[in-house]
XYZ file of C-alpha atoms in Angstrom:
486
model
C 12.528 20.369 -15.926
C 11.155 21.648 -12.600
C 8.515 24.359 -12.190
C 11.258 26.758 -11.097
C 12.814 26.531 -14.584
C 9.601 27.635 -16.312
C 9.112 31.344 -17.083
C 7.010 33.063 -14.430
C 4.174 33.914 -16.794
C 3.798 30.295 -17.890
C 4.342 28.511 -14.543
C 0.782 28.819 -13.183
C -0.673 27.604 -16.461
C 1.668 24.621 -16.589
C 0.970 23.788 -12.938
C -2.771 24.050 -13.453
C -2.599 21.779 -16.480
C -0.479 19.284 -14.559
C -2.977 19.242 -11.714
C -5.873 18.859 -14.123
C -4.288 15.907 -15.845
C -3.372 14.135 -12.600
C -6.825 14.414 -11.002
C -8.983 11.488 -12.110
C -12.588 12.317 -11.274
C -15.125 9.536 -10.789
C -18.888 9.770 -10.591
C -20.758 9.061 -7.376
C -22.493 6.160 -9.127
C -19.115 4.646 -10.077
C -17.983 4.920 -6.449
C -21.183 3.194 -5.339
C -20.427 0.331 -7.744
C -16.851 0.059 -6.451
C -18.102 -0.033 -2.875
C -20.709 -2.651 -3.696
C -18.165 -4.883 -5.420
C -15.840 -4.771 -2.401
C -18.547 -5.608 0.159
C -21.204 -7.752 -1.524
C -20.883 -11.527 -1.356
C -23.079 -14.627 -1.153
C -20.886 -16.238 1.507
C -22.826 -14.803 4.450
C -26.269 -15.696 3.041
C -26.627 -19.115 4.756
C -25.832 -17.602 8.166
C -28.742 -15.171 7.887
C -31.040 -17.630 6.086
C -31.278 -19.447 9.430
C -33.518 -16.573 10.614
C -35.893 -16.719 7.642
C -37.804 -13.480 6.988
C -36.210 -11.897 10.076
C -32.917 -11.727 8.148
C -34.242 -8.497 6.569
C -34.253 -6.786 9.981
C -30.918 -8.345 10.934
C -29.300 -6.967 7.776
C -30.880 -3.514 8.089
C -29.910 -2.934 11.722
C -26.103 -3.329 11.308
C -26.279 -1.348 8.058
C -27.721 1.642 9.942
C -25.628 1.456 13.123
C -22.342 0.222 11.607
C -22.104 0.411 7.816
C -23.364 3.996 7.552
C -21.192 5.468 10.370
C -18.131 3.560 9.143
C -18.586 4.848 5.594
C -19.098 8.509 6.459
C -16.477 8.713 9.220
C -13.767 6.950 7.217
C -14.527 9.253 4.261
C -13.709 12.312 6.371
C -10.506 10.706 7.635
C -9.373 9.590 4.181
C -10.056 12.994 2.649
C -7.953 14.738 5.288
C -5.091 12.387 6.095
C -3.224 10.084 3.735
C -1.708 6.883 5.097
C -4.773 4.857 6.065
C -5.775 3.564 9.463
C -2.276 3.853 10.984
C -2.036 7.553 10.155
C -5.546 8.289 11.442
C -5.160 6.502 14.763
C -1.531 7.472 15.419
C -2.341 11.183 14.955
C -5.718 10.999 16.658
C -4.675 8.863 19.649
C -1.034 7.706 19.661
C 1.509 5.741 17.626
C 1.171 2.575 19.775
C -2.591 2.616 19.163
C -1.894 3.208 15.470
C 0.237 0.064 15.450
C -2.547 -1.838 17.211
C -5.031 -0.677 14.569
C -2.889 -1.671 11.588
C -2.007 -4.945 13.333
C -5.714 -5.807 13.778
C -6.342 -4.997 10.116
C -3.676 -7.581 9.290
C -4.354 -10.113 12.060
C -8.019 -10.528 11.242
C -6.956 -12.153 7.961
C -5.308 -15.007 9.876
C -8.752 -16.273 10.880
C -10.480 -14.845 7.811
C -8.726 -17.242 5.431
C -9.774 -20.437 7.267
C -13.397 -19.252 7.296
C -13.307 -18.111 3.653
C -11.594 -21.304 2.508
C -13.988 -23.347 4.617
C -16.715 -21.938 2.382
C -14.563 -22.738 -0.667
C -14.089 -26.345 0.503
C -17.805 -26.943 1.044
C -18.661 -25.314 -2.286
C -15.986 -27.306 -4.100
C -17.397 -30.496 -2.602
C -20.521 -30.075 -4.755
C -18.292 -30.249 -7.833
C -16.994 -33.702 -6.829
C -19.058 -35.240 -4.030
C -21.589 -33.251 -1.932
C -21.003 -35.590 1.029
C -17.534 -34.058 1.417
C -19.121 -30.730 2.423
C -19.539 -31.986 5.997
C -16.104 -33.614 6.175
C -13.647 -31.821 8.439
C -10.693 -33.642 6.903
C -11.670 -32.554 3.386
C -12.168 -28.968 4.573
C -8.797 -28.871 6.346
C -7.015 -30.309 3.294
C -8.556 -27.742 0.930
C -7.696 -24.856 3.285
C -4.052 -25.894 3.558
C -3.495 -26.658 -0.121
C -5.301 -23.577 -1.441
C -3.761 -21.191 1.067
C -0.186 -22.269 0.381
C -0.873 -22.122 -3.347
C -2.003 -18.534 -2.829
C 1.181 -17.734 -0.906
C 3.246 -19.144 -3.773
C 1.361 -17.011 -6.297
C 1.634 -13.846 -4.171
C 5.342 -14.390 -3.448
C 6.045 -14.379 -7.180
C 4.517 -10.919 -7.481
C 2.033 -12.178 -10.074
C 0.035 -9.468 -11.833
C -3.579 -9.576 -12.846
C -4.953 -10.807 -9.516
C -7.094 -7.683 -9.130
C -8.758 -8.444 -12.445
C -9.686 -11.886 -11.170
C -11.356 -10.343 -8.126
C -13.229 -7.746 -10.215
C -14.564 -10.414 -12.534
C -15.449 -12.453 -9.475
C -18.176 -9.966 -8.505
C -20.071 -10.754 -11.705
C -19.125 -14.412 -12.098
C -19.349 -15.496 -8.480
C -21.845 -13.096 -6.898
C -24.233 -11.261 -9.223
C -24.964 -14.049 -11.730
C -25.415 -16.864 -9.157
C -27.345 -14.500 -6.862
C -29.801 -13.477 -9.573
C -30.232 -17.090 -10.711
C -30.830 -18.268 -7.133
C -33.445 -15.594 -6.428
C -35.289 -16.095 -9.745
C -35.407 -19.859 -9.355
C -36.482 -19.428 -5.755
C -39.421 -17.281 -6.886
C -40.333 -19.887 -9.528
C -39.985 -22.603 -6.865
C -42.605 -20.850 -4.736
C -44.730 -20.060 -7.799
C -45.021 -23.774 -8.546
C -46.914 -24.218 -5.291
C -44.012 -25.405 -3.160
C -44.252 -24.283 0.456
C -41.504 -22.058 1.823
C -39.203 -23.889 4.236
C -39.294 -20.800 6.494
C -42.546 -18.987 7.391
C -42.891 -15.692 5.531
C -45.736 -14.015 7.446
C -45.625 -10.577 9.063
C -45.270 -12.274 12.449
C -41.802 -13.431 11.389
C -40.367 -10.006 10.521
C -38.563 -9.861 13.860
C -36.354 -12.705 15.116
C -37.741 -14.903 17.871
C -36.253 -13.749 21.173
C -34.698 -16.475 23.309
C -31.990 -14.409 24.952
C -28.868 -12.895 23.382
C -27.756 -16.314 22.177
C -30.602 -16.313 19.646
C -29.189 -13.197 17.928
C -25.473 -13.964 18.024
C -25.325 -14.784 14.310
C -25.955 -11.083 13.594
C -22.262 -10.571 14.434
C -21.454 -12.080 11.037
C -23.073 -9.070 9.366
C -20.481 -6.741 10.896
C -17.807 -8.744 9.088
C -19.876 -8.642 5.893
C -20.040 -4.842 6.074
C -16.387 -4.326 7.008
C -13.723 -2.864 4.732
C -15.479 0.421 3.966
C -12.465 2.387 5.220
C -10.468 1.055 2.271
C -12.872 2.565 -0.285
C -13.057 5.880 1.588
C -9.798 6.987 -0.049
C -11.759 7.598 -3.271
C -13.821 10.393 -1.707
C -11.218 12.890 -2.941
C -11.914 11.803 -6.513
C -15.460 13.165 -6.388
C -16.031 16.670 -7.774
C -18.447 17.592 -4.971
C -17.763 15.206 -2.054
C -20.152 16.925 0.362
C -23.183 16.145 -1.801
C -22.025 13.192 -3.884
C -20.452 10.939 -1.254
C -23.613 10.528 0.887
C -25.611 9.770 -2.283
C -22.987 7.234 -3.309
C -23.047 5.510 0.083
C -26.850 5.320 0.243
C -26.955 3.829 -3.251
C -24.231 1.346 -2.285
C -26.142 0.450 0.882
C -29.265 -0.228 -1.153
C -27.400 -2.434 -3.609
C -25.497 -4.282 -0.888
C -28.662 -4.925 1.111
C -30.402 -6.235 -2.010
C -27.517 -8.590 -2.788
C -27.410 -9.782 0.813
C -31.127 -10.076 1.589
C -32.684 -11.627 -1.528
C -30.319 -14.648 -1.799
C -30.663 -15.237 1.965
C -34.447 -15.278 1.569
C -34.186 -17.612 -1.427
C -32.120 -20.050 0.650
C -34.659 -19.790 3.489
C -37.454 -20.661 1.053
C -35.690 -23.784 -0.167
C -33.595 -25.237 2.691
C -35.054 -25.843 6.197
C -33.094 -24.010 8.910
C -32.328 -27.199 10.828
C -30.663 -28.701 7.736
C -28.747 -25.582 6.748
C -24.947 -25.622 6.678
C -23.200 -22.284 7.253
C -20.503 -23.210 4.739
C -22.507 -25.160 2.156
C -25.894 -23.434 2.487
C -25.625 -21.633 -0.862
C -24.850 -24.889 -2.655
C -27.567 -26.728 -0.718
C -30.096 -24.256 -2.119
C -28.749 -24.503 -5.678
C -28.647 -28.294 -5.463
C -32.260 -28.479 -4.277
C -33.677 -25.969 -6.753
C -31.764 -27.395 -9.726
C -32.964 -30.894 -8.803
C -36.528 -29.548 -8.751
C -36.157 -28.471 -12.388
C -34.087 -31.475 -13.469
C -30.982 -29.324 -13.936
C -28.666 -31.001 -11.435
C -25.836 -30.852 -13.961
C -25.678 -27.077 -13.338
C -24.753 -27.480 -9.654
C -21.018 -28.154 -10.236
C -20.834 -25.227 -12.696
C -22.239 -22.809 -10.111
C -19.837 -24.283 -7.566
C -16.873 -23.482 -9.805
C -18.173 -19.909 -10.304
C -18.449 -19.335 -6.559
C -15.017 -20.831 -5.887
C -13.439 -18.638 -8.587
C -14.836 -15.482 -6.985
C -13.703 -16.493 -3.503
C -10.183 -17.335 -4.653
C -9.887 -14.009 -6.459
C -10.891 -12.218 -3.272
C -8.418 -14.228 -1.230
C -5.495 -13.420 -3.520
C -6.189 -9.693 -3.487
C -6.376 -9.705 0.319
C -3.384 -11.998 0.841
C -0.568 -9.491 0.374
C -2.389 -6.190 0.989
C -2.792 -5.948 4.794
C 0.596 -7.556 5.458
C 2.230 -5.023 3.080
C 0.753 -2.156 5.097
C 1.966 -3.703 8.346
C 5.422 -4.191 6.838
C 5.835 -0.550 5.762
C 4.764 0.798 9.159
C 6.984 -1.702 10.974
C 10.049 -0.781 8.917
C 9.515 2.905 9.709
C 8.856 2.467 13.427
C 10.605 -0.850 14.212
C 7.529 -2.725 15.396
C 8.488 -6.135 13.939
C 11.800 -8.029 14.161
C 14.049 -7.883 11.063
C 13.235 -11.500 10.141
C 9.599 -10.522 9.467
C 10.657 -7.421 7.532
C 12.676 -9.239 4.889
C 11.577 -9.051 1.243
C 12.198 -11.645 -1.440
C 13.631 -10.838 -4.882
C 10.167 -9.801 -6.081
C 9.802 -7.251 -3.276
C 7.157 -9.345 -1.483
C 7.079 -9.754 2.311
C 7.519 -13.517 2.004
C 8.498 -14.215 5.628
C 5.329 -12.585 6.967
C 3.248 -14.636 4.521
C 5.008 -17.863 5.526
C 4.581 -17.271 9.269
C 0.976 -16.301 8.656
C 0.608 -19.497 6.633
C 1.946 -21.663 9.454
C -0.628 -20.208 11.839
C -3.355 -20.580 9.217
C -2.366 -24.227 8.727
C -2.748 -24.941 12.439
C -6.124 -23.190 12.475
C -7.200 -25.039 9.331
C -6.425 -28.370 10.994
C -9.037 -27.492 13.619
C -11.685 -28.266 10.997
C -10.530 -31.878 11.176
C -10.764 -31.851 14.988
C -14.064 -29.985 15.520
C -16.872 -32.458 14.709
C -19.245 -29.905 13.137
C -17.870 -27.973 10.134
C -20.512 -25.242 10.595
C -19.420 -24.711 14.208
C -15.752 -24.420 13.184
C -16.697 -21.978 10.429
C -18.663 -19.854 12.876
C -15.885 -19.759 15.459
C -13.339 -18.553 12.903
C -15.792 -16.015 11.510
C -16.553 -14.498 14.911
C -12.843 -14.276 15.842
C -12.187 -12.524 12.524
C -14.974 -10.063 13.241
C -13.877 -9.333 16.809
C -10.269 -8.628 15.846
C -11.440 -6.301 13.062
C -13.874 -4.542 15.406
C -10.976 -3.562 17.693
C -9.647 -1.554 14.762
C -13.018 0.133 14.230
C -13.276 1.085 17.916
C -9.918 2.855 17.583
C -10.986 4.505 14.309
C -14.117 6.056 15.825
C -12.190 7.408 18.813
C -9.467 8.785 16.519
C -12.031 10.552 14.325
C -13.468 12.456 17.298
C -10.001 13.339 18.558
C -8.865 14.604 15.153
C -11.971 16.780 14.805
C -11.256 18.276 18.242
C -7.476 18.637 17.854
C -7.470 19.823 14.250
C -10.869 21.409 13.503
C -9.391 23.554 10.733
C -7.349 20.813 9.071
C -8.354 20.687 5.381
C -10.770 17.887 4.632
C -12.344 17.099 1.295
C -15.422 15.824 3.112
C -16.828 16.495 6.584
C -19.127 13.842 8.036
C -22.405 15.246 9.398
C -22.921 14.867 13.161
C -19.496 13.249 13.466
C -19.549 12.796 17.236
C -22.990 11.184 17.091
C -21.964 8.982 14.165
C -18.859 7.847 16.026
C -20.858 7.238 19.192
C -23.342 5.004 17.386
C -20.610 3.174 15.474
C -18.492 2.680 18.613
C -21.444 1.384 20.656
C -22.543 -0.990 17.877
C -18.999 -2.289 17.365
C -18.465 -2.851 21.089
C -21.831 -4.589 21.440
C -21.073 -6.902 18.500
C -17.624 -7.670 19.911
C -19.072 -8.636 23.316
C -22.021 -10.585 21.918
C -19.589 -12.687 19.893
C -18.437 -14.347 23.136
C -21.882 -15.930 23.555
C -22.400 -19.300 21.813
C -25.248 -19.018 19.266
C -28.376 -20.944 20.187
C -28.447 -22.454 16.697
C -25.238 -24.372 17.518
C -25.505 -24.797 21.268
C -24.573 -28.462 21.496
C -20.954 -27.719 22.506
C -19.453 -26.643 25.820
C -19.965 -22.912 26.473
C -16.762 -22.652 28.488
C -14.674 -24.149 25.694
C -16.362 -21.844 23.184
C -15.573 -18.771 25.309
C -11.971 -19.877 25.785
C -11.395 -20.512 22.067
C -13.052 -17.284 20.908
C -11.513 -15.202 23.700
C -8.083 -16.700 23.221
C -8.214 -16.169 19.479
C -9.656 -12.655 19.463
C -7.973 -11.111 22.485
C -4.760 -13.128 22.243
C -4.169 -12.399 18.582
C -5.758 -8.954 18.593
C -4.228 -7.540 21.785
C -1.581 -9.760 23.395
C 0.592 -10.432 20.326
C 0.915 -6.762 19.245
C 1.578 -5.791 22.882
C 4.495 -8.257 23.014
C 5.912 -6.984 19.723
C 5.695 -3.395 20.986
C 7.045 -4.237 24.447
C 10.162 -6.012 23.182
C 10.887 -3.869 20.106
C 14.475 -2.637 19.613
C 15.867 0.488 17.910
C 17.768 -1.772 15.497
C 14.447 -3.058 14.123
C 13.891 0.233 12.287
C 14.579 -0.114 8.563
C 12.923 2.955 7.002
C 11.925 2.754 3.368
C 12.868 5.459 0.867
C 10.209 8.184 0.681
C 9.095 7.185 -2.795
C 8.453 3.597 -1.700
C 6.358 4.697 1.264
C 4.375 7.085 -0.932
C 3.603 4.342 -3.397
């Protein structure tokens, strides 16, 4: 029965009740927890542990100039326009730029998986043989096997993956993080000297040119993804007051989860011995050996791997699904990449993505230093994602100017200033990523620039340009309205 069939005197009451039952309010604390669970991870800790006590400053700076603007700006966009990054950028700038934005959100995962699974491979090595952590062949094999296993699981439309990722926050992040920090404090309390100096003179990183600070780029990747949680701003009863409180609480929790484990690693493992992929396990291995608990090292390794795999599975189909829906509406991808299998999964996109990921994963076997390979893939991931954020900040300003009276559940304070800071920080991080970090400066700078530039600009700009340039009207295969809405 439609509302039109209800007697006039009862229609408003029925409609009000329907609206009340469909609106699921959440508290600002619950939103802060959701945000923390989607951002916090131990994977980036070894990268910042290289800086010792200065990692506190290097975590705080991107949080202020990138995490905060991204959170507040994306909240305004999500509360005013449904449809995610494509909708925001296509209405704020243009449809081609909207396609570029949603493409970058998808394309960054192509390099994200090799870096994530590189961490998984090094962590898994401590379950079997720690010496494998520095083996490129082992790392490449794990990446290929695990990724294709994930594709098989996703293609079957398996349920329950989200639950695995949610449990992963506790099992693979909070519990190991707390244990690592507590044992690190006990390690120092026993009279052991910190591997990294912890005096006030070390609060700021030693300056040796931009190359000495390049690893800070990794923090932009650590803080990314806030635009995906911004959709929940409409579920707050008073977004104007509650959302800022939620974001500041989330920032505090995220910074705590990032900083304390990084410091614990810096206390235990000397910077010159630290592996970017196995640094967390190096710290656990050393501290457990100090207490005669080496048998716990493989158990922690399994916990960390479980969390990472849960995160991978939840990310595997998501961004490509968004790209698929937009491409079917606008004809941005050829029909071959738009095909669905019997479970309604974009299998062809996943397979093509897997072939590229396999080639990238094999690079671990060719690049002598696993940490260097991990860093290269991490920085390419970050740069491709930052292109999307540059477009988002521009779109936010344009939408505020073009549609100042458009209803928004939340209005970001000082939007233009926020976008200016976020845009400048994103652009600076993108450019700095082209500089080889001084911590791994043994390679050829020209080769490094070519690999990073080719990966980031080729995949992030050239490929979507070619798709858009050679698109055909016959590529459009619009979905039914109810499918798009879902």
